[in-house]
C-alpha atoms as a printed R data frame, in Angstrom:
    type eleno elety resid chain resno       x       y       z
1   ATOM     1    CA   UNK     A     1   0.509   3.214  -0.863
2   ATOM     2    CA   UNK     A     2   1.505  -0.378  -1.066
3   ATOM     3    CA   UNK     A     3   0.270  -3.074  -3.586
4   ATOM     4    CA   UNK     A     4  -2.803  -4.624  -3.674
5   ATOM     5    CA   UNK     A     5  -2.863  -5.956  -6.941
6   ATOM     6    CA   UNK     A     6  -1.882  -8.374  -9.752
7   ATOM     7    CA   UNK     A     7  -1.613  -8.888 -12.853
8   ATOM     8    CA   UNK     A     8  -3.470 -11.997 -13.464
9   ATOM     9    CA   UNK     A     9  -4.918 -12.999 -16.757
10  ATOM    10    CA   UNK     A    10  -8.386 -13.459 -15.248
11  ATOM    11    CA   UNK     A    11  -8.069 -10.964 -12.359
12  ATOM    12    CA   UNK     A    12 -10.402 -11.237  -9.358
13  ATOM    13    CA   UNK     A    13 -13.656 -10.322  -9.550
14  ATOM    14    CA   UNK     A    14 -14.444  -6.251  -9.036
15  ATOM    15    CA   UNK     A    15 -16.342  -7.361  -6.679
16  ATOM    16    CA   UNK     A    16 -13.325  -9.157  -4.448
17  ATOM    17    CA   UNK     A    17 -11.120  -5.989  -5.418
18  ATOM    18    CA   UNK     A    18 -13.510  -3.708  -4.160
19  ATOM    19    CA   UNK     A    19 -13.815  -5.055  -1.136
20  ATOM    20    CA   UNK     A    20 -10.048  -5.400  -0.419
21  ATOM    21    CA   UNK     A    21  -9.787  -1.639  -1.323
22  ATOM    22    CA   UNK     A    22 -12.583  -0.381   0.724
23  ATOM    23    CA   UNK     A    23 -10.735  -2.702   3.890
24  ATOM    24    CA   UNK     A    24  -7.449  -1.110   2.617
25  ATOM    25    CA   UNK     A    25  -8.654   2.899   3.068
26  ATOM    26    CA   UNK     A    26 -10.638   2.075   6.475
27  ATOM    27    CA   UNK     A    27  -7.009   0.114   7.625
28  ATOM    28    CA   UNK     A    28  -4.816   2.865   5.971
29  ATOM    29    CA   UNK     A    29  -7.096   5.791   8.253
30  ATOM    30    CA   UNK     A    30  -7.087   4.449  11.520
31  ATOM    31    CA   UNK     A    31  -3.415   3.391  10.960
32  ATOM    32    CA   UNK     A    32  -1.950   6.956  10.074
33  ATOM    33    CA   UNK     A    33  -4.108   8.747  13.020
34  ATOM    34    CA   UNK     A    34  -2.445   6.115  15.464
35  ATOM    35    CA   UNK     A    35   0.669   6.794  14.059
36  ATOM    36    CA   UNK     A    36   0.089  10.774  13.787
37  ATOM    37    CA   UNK     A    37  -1.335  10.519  17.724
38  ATOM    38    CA   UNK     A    38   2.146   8.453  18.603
39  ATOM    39    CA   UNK     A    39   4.372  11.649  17.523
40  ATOM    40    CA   UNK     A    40   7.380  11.876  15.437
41  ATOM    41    CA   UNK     A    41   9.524   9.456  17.683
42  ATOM    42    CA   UNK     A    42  10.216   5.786  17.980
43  ATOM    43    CA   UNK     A    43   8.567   5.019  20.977
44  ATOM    44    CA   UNK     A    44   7.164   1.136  21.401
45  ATOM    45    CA   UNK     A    45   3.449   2.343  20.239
46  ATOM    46    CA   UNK     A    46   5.338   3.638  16.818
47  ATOM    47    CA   UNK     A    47   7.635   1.090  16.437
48  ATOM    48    CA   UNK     A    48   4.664  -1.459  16.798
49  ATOM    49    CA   UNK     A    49   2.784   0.347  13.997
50  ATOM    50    CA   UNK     A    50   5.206   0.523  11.787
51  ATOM    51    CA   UNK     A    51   5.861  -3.075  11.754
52  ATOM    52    CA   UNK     A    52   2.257  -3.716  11.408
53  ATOM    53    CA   UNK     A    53   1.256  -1.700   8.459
54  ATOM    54    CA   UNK     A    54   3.611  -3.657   5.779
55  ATOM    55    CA   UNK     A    55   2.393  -6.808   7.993
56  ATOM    56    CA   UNK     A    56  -1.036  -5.901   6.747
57  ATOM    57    CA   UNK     A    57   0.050  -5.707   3.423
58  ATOM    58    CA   UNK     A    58   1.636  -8.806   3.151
59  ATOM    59    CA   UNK     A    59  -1.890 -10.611   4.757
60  ATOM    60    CA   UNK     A    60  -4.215  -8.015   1.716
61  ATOM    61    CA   UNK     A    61  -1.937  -9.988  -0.699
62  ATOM    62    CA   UNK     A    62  -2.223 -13.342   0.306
63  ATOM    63    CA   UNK     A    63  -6.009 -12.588   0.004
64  ATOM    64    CA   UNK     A    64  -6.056 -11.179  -3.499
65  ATOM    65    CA   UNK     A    65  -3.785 -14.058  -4.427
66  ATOM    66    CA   UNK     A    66  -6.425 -16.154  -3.340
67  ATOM    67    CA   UNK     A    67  -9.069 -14.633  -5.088
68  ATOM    68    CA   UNK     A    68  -6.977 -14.610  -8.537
69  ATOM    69    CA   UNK     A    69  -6.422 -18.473  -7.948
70  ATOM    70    CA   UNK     A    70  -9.872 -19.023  -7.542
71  ATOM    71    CA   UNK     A    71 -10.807 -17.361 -10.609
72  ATOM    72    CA   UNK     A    72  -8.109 -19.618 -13.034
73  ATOM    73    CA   UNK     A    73  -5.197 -16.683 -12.676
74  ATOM    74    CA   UNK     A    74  -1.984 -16.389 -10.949
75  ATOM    75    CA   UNK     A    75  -0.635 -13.196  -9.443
76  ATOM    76    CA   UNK     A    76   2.902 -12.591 -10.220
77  ATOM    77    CA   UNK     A    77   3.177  -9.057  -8.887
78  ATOM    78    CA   UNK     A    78   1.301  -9.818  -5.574
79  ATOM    79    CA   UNK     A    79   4.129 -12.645  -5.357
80  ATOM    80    CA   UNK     A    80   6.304  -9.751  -5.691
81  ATOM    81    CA   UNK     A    81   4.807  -7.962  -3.080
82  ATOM    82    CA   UNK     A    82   4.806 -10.181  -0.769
83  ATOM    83    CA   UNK     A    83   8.030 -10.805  -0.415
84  ATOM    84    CA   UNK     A    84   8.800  -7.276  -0.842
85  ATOM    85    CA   UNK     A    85   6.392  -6.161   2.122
86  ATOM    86    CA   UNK     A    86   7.892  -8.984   4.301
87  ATOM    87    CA   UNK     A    87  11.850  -8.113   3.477
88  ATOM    88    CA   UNK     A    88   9.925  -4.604   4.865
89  ATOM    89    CA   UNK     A    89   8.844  -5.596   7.742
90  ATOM    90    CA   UNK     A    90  12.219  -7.202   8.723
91  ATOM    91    CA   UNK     A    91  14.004  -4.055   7.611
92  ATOM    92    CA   UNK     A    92  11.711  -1.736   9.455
93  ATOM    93    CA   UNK     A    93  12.472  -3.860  12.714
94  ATOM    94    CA   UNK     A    94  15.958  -3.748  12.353
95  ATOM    95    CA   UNK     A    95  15.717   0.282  10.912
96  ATOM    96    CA   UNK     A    96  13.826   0.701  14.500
97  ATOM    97    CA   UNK     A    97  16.739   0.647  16.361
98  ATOM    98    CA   UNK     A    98  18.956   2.954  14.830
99  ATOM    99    CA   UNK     A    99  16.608   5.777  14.758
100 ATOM   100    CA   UNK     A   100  14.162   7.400  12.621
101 ATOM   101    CA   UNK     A   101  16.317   8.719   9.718
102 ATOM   102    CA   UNK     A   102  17.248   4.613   8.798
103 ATOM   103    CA   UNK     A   103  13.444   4.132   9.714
104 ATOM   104    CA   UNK     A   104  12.541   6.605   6.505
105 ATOM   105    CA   UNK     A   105  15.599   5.138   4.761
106 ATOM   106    CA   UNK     A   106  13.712   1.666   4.818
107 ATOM   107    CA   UNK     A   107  10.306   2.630   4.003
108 ATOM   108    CA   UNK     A   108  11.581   5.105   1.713
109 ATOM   109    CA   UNK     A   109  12.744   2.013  -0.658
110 ATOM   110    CA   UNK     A   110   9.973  -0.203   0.602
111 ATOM   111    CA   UNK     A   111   7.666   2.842  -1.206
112 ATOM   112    CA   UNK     A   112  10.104   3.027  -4.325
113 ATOM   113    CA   UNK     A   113   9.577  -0.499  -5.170
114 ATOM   114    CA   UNK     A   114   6.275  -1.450  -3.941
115 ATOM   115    CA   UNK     A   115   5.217   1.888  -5.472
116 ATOM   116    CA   UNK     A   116   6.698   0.847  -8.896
117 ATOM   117    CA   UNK     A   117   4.804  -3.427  -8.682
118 ATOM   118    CA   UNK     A   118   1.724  -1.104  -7.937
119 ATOM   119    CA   UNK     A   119   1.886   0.969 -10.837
120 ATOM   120    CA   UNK     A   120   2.781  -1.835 -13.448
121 ATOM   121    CA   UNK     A   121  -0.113  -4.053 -11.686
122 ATOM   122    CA   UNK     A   122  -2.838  -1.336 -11.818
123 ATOM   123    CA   UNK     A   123  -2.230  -0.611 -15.692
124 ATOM   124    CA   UNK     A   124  -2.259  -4.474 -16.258
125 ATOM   125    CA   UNK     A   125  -5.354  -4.479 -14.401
126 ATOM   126    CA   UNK     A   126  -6.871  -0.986 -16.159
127 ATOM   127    CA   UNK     A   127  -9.786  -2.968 -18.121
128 ATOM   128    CA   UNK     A   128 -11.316  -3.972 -14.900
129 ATOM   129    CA   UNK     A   129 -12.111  -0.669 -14.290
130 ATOM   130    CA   UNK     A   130 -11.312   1.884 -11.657
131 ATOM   131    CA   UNK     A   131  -7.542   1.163 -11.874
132 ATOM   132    CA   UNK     A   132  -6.337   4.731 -12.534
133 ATOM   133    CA   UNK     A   133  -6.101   5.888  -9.157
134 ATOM   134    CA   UNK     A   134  -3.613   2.842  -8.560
135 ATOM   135    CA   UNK     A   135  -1.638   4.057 -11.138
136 ATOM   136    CA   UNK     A   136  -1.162   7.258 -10.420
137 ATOM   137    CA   UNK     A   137  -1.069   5.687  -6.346
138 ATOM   138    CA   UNK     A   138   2.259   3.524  -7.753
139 ATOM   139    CA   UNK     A   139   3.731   6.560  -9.467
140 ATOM   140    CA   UNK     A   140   3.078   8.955  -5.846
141 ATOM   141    CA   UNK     A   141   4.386   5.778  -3.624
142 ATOM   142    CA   UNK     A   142   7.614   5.625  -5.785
143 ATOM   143    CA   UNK     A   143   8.051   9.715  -5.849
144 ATOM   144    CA   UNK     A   144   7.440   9.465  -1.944
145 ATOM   145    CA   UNK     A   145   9.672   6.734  -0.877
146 ATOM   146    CA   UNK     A   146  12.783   8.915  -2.379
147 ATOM   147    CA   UNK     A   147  11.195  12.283  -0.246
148 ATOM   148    CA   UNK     A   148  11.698   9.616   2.515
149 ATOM   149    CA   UNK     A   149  15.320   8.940   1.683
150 ATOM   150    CA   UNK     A   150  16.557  12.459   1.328
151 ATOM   151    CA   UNK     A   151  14.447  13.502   4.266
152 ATOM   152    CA   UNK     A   152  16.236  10.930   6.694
153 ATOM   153    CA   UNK     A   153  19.539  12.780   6.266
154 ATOM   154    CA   UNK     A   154  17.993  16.274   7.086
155 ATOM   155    CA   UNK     A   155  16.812  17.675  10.710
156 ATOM   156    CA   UNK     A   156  13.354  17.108  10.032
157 ATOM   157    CA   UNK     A   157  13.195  13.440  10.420
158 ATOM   158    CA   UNK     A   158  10.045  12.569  11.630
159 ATOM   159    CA   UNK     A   159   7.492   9.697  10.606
160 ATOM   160    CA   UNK     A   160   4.333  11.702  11.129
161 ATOM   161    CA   UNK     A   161   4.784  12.136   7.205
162 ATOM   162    CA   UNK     A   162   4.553   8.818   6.797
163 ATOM   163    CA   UNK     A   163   0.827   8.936   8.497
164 ATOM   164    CA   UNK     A   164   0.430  11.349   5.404
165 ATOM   165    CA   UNK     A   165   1.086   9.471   2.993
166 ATOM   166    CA   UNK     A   166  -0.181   6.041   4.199
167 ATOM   167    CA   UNK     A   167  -3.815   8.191   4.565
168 ATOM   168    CA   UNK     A   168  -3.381   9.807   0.930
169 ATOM   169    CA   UNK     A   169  -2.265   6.146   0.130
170 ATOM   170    CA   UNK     A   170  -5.724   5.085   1.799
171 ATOM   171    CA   UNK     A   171  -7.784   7.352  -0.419
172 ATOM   172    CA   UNK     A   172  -6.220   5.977  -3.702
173 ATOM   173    CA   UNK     A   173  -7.693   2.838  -2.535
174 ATOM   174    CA   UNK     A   174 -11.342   4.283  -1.561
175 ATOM   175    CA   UNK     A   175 -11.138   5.761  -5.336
176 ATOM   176    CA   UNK     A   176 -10.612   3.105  -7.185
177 ATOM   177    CA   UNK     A   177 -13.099   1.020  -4.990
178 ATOM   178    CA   UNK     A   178 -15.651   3.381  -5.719
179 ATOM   179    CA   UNK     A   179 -14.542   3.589  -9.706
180 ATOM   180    CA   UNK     A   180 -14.786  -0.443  -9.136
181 ATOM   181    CA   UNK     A   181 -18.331  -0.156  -8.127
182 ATOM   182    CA   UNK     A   182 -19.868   2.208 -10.705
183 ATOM   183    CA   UNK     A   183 -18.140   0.473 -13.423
184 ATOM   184    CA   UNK     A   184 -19.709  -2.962 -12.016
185 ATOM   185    CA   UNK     A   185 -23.016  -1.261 -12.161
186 ATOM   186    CA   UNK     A   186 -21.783   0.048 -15.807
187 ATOM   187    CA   UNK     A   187 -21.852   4.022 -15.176
């Protein structure tokens, strides 16, 4: 449930956001049944997706940073995501060889603090419309990635529960692209 907003003063069009969101479920579903299908284990298909997903992040970012600079704003927390997502990435690959328990330890903080830019972005961004499911999105992610740290030091390690929450992640963003929508078309 990673960030894919900002808090510009003129935010991106709906329109943009929507579109990002809509890519962002579609991306977060295929990625989580991959990951589900690969098992609970590291194995070189897992590993891959795992380095992927905050990979995609990072490039959803850059985009919506784009958009905000074309309409006259800047985008402090995607900034802040970025460079969060891509300390992720390199912590995930690092993580990967040590096993799955320091694999949840990473994305467990990964979630924490992309969970909390997510949650202060989406209530910066709540006039826009549509925003309340990336609220409460942030305030899951950051709950989540600290389930993911206490779960690495049990037996039950296993990163099919991140497929979970990457899906329920997903659906947060089809919500609040659909929200987006109707209030564009001012329902």
């Amino acid at each position: 449930m990673d960030t894919l907003v900002s808090t510009t003063s003129a935010a991106p069009a709906p329109v943009a956001l929507r579109k990002l969101y809509f890519l962002r479920f579609a991306f977060a579903a295929v990625w989580a049944a991959l990951l589900f299908a690969a098992g609970g284990t590291l194995g070189p298909a897992a590993v891959t997706l795992l380095l992927v997903y905050p990979l995609f992040d990072v490039a959803a970012a850059i985009v919506d940073i784009r958009s905000a600079r074309a309409d006259g704003g800047g985008a402090p927390a995607l900034h802040v995501n970025v460079a969060i997502s891509s300390l992720a990435v390199v912590g995930l690959a690092v993580a990967a060889t040590s096993g799955v328990p320091a694999v949840l330890r990473v994305w467990g903080v990964w979630a924490i603090t992309s969970g909390i830019v997510q949650l202060v972005a989406g209530a910066t961004r709540r006039k826009l419309g549509g925003q309340w499911a990336m609220i409460i999105s942030g305030a899951i992610s950051t709950l989540a990635g600290a389930s993911f740290f206490a779960q690495a030091g049990g037996d039950d390690a296993s990163l099919t529960t991140l497929a979970g929450y990457a899906f329920l992640g997903g659906v947060f963003f089809l919500v609040s692209a659909l929200r987006l929508n109707r209030a564009r078309n001012g329902v």
